[in-house]
Short mmCIF file of C-alpha atoms in Angstrom, two decimals:
data_model
loop_
_atom_site.label_atom_id
_atom_site.label_comp_id
_atom_site.label_asym_id
_atom_site.label_seq_id
_atom_site.Cartn_x
_atom_site.Cartn_y
_atom_site.Cartn_z
CA GLN J 1 -5.96 29.63 -3.23
CA VAL J 2 -5.04 26.13 -2.07
CA HIS J 3 -6.96 24.65 0.83
CA LEU J 4 -5.64 21.71 2.80
CA VAL J 5 -7.60 19.59 5.26
CA GLU J 6 -5.99 16.81 7.28
CA SER J 7 -7.78 13.81 8.69
CA GLY J 8 -6.99 10.44 10.21
CA GLY J 9 -5.32 11.38 13.46
CA GLY J 10 -6.08 9.69 16.71
CA LEU J 11 -4.78 7.58 19.57
CA VAL J 12 -2.73 4.48 18.81
CA GLN J 13 -0.53 2.13 20.81
CA PRO J 14 3.22 1.88 20.23
CA GLY J 15 3.90 -0.38 17.27
CA GLY J 16 0.56 0.42 15.73
CA SER J 17 -0.32 2.19 12.51
CA LEU J 18 -2.27 5.21 11.37
CA ARG J 19 -2.98 6.65 7.96
CA LEU J 20 -3.26 10.41 7.62
CA SER J 21 -4.87 12.04 4.63
CA CYS J 22 -4.49 15.56 3.28
CA ALA J 23 -7.27 16.67 0.97
CA ALA J 24 -6.41 19.54 -1.35
CA SER J 25 -8.85 21.86 -3.05
CA GLY J 26 -8.72 25.13 -4.93
CA SER J 27 -5.87 25.66 -7.39
CA ILE J 28 -4.61 22.13 -7.00
CA PHE J 29 -2.83 22.08 -10.34
CA SER J 30 -0.49 24.79 -9.12
CA ILE J 31 0.88 22.58 -6.35
CA ASP J 32 4.57 21.75 -6.73
CA ALA J 33 5.03 19.60 -3.66
CA THR J 34 3.07 18.43 -0.67
CA GLY J 35 4.58 17.47 2.63
CA TRP J 36 3.89 16.58 6.20
CA TYR J 37 5.32 18.35 9.22
CA ARG J 38 4.74 17.68 12.87
CA GLN J 39 5.01 19.58 16.11
CA PRO J 40 5.56 17.48 19.23
CA PRO J 41 4.36 18.96 22.50
CA GLY J 42 6.76 21.62 23.71
CA LYS J 43 8.91 21.43 20.58
CA GLN J 44 9.29 23.21 17.27
CA ARG J 45 7.66 22.07 14.09
CA GLU J 46 9.76 19.56 12.18
CA PHE J 47 9.80 18.08 8.71
CA VAL J 48 8.43 14.57 8.27
CA ALA J 49 7.98 13.74 4.58
CA ARG J 50 7.48 15.35 1.21
CA ILE J 51 6.37 14.31 -2.26
CA THR J 52 6.86 16.47 -5.35
CA ASN J 53 4.60 16.75 -8.36
CA THR J 54 6.94 14.36 -10.14
CA GLY J 55 6.63 11.75 -7.42
CA THR J 56 9.97 12.22 -5.71
CA THR J 57 9.75 11.46 -2.01
CA THR J 58 11.85 12.66 0.89
CA TYR J 59 11.74 11.54 4.50
CA ALA J 60 13.16 12.68 7.77
CA ASP J 61 15.69 10.24 9.15
CA SER J 62 13.50 9.63 12.17
CA VAL J 63 10.69 8.13 10.07
CA LYS J 64 12.55 6.42 7.23
CA GLY J 65 11.42 2.84 6.81
CA ARG J 66 8.32 3.41 8.91
CA PHE J 67 6.37 6.16 7.15
CA THR J 68 5.31 6.27 3.51
CA ILE J 69 3.99 9.33 1.71
CA SER J 70 1.89 8.91 -1.40
CA ARG J 71 -0.58 10.80 -3.51
CA ASP J 72 -3.84 9.89 -5.16
CA SER J 73 -4.46 12.22 -8.08
CA ALA J 74 -8.00 10.94 -8.58
CA LYS J 75 -8.97 12.00 -5.06
CA ASN J 76 -6.65 15.02 -4.79
CA THR J 77 -5.18 13.65 -1.60
CA VAL J 78 -1.74 13.06 -0.17
CA ASP J 79 -1.55 10.33 2.43
CA LEU J 80 0.96 9.48 5.10
CA GLN J 81 1.02 5.84 6.13
CA MET J 82 2.61 5.61 9.55
CA ASN J 83 3.75 2.19 10.77
CA ILE J 84 5.59 0.98 13.84
CA LEU J 85 4.60 4.13 15.65
CA LYS J 86 6.60 5.24 18.65
CA PRO J 87 5.72 7.54 21.53
CA GLU J 88 8.18 10.01 20.02
CA ASP J 89 5.85 10.29 17.02
CA THR J 90 3.23 11.99 19.19
CA ALA J 91 2.58 15.40 17.67
CA VAL J 92 0.19 17.57 15.78
CA TYR J 93 0.70 16.66 12.14
CA TYR J 94 0.30 19.38 9.52
CA CYS J 95 -0.10 19.09 5.79
CA HIS J 96 1.86 21.64 3.77
CA ALA J 97 1.92 22.52 0.09
CA HIS J 98 4.16 24.61 -2.11
CA ALA J 99 2.47 26.09 -5.14
CA ASP J 100 3.14 28.36 -8.10
CA LEU J 101 6.70 27.16 -8.61
CA TYR J 102 7.42 27.26 -4.88
CA ARG J 103 6.40 30.90 -4.55
CA ASP J 104 3.38 30.20 -2.34
CA SER J 105 3.00 28.18 0.82
CA TYR J 106 -0.12 26.69 2.39
CA TRP J 107 -0.83 24.88 5.63
CA GLY J 108 -3.61 22.67 6.85
CA GLN J 109 -5.19 22.96 10.26
CA GLY J 110 -3.38 20.01 11.79
CA THR J 111 -4.47 16.68 13.21
CA GLN J 112 -3.42 15.18 16.53
CA VAL J 113 -1.55 11.89 16.63
CA THR J 114 -0.98 10.38 20.04
CA VAL J 115 1.09 7.22 20.49
CA SER J 116 0.67 5.86 23.98
CA SER J 117 0.09 2.57 25.72
#
């Protein structure tokens, strides 16, 4: 019912920046919150950032002060601005959405972010 497509991943040097975008389609007005998760190579998926439909943001301690999550209602997108990137940020980044009062869960396909010099 909700379709999520990530874009913006790529290769960047340590200290650099990337901006990821999650485009939502379908029953977008049922979305309660949209977040970003990541899965580093050989590790479990972990929470990165979240923004609710009221604009409340939450960040993992590892990215506080460096990453910013935002939404653009006109474009139906949720973006993740990533600054001062570290090699530890290397992961597949997934967009996630809760919908229908948190009763449904949706995932995007993932986009690779590689931080390496």
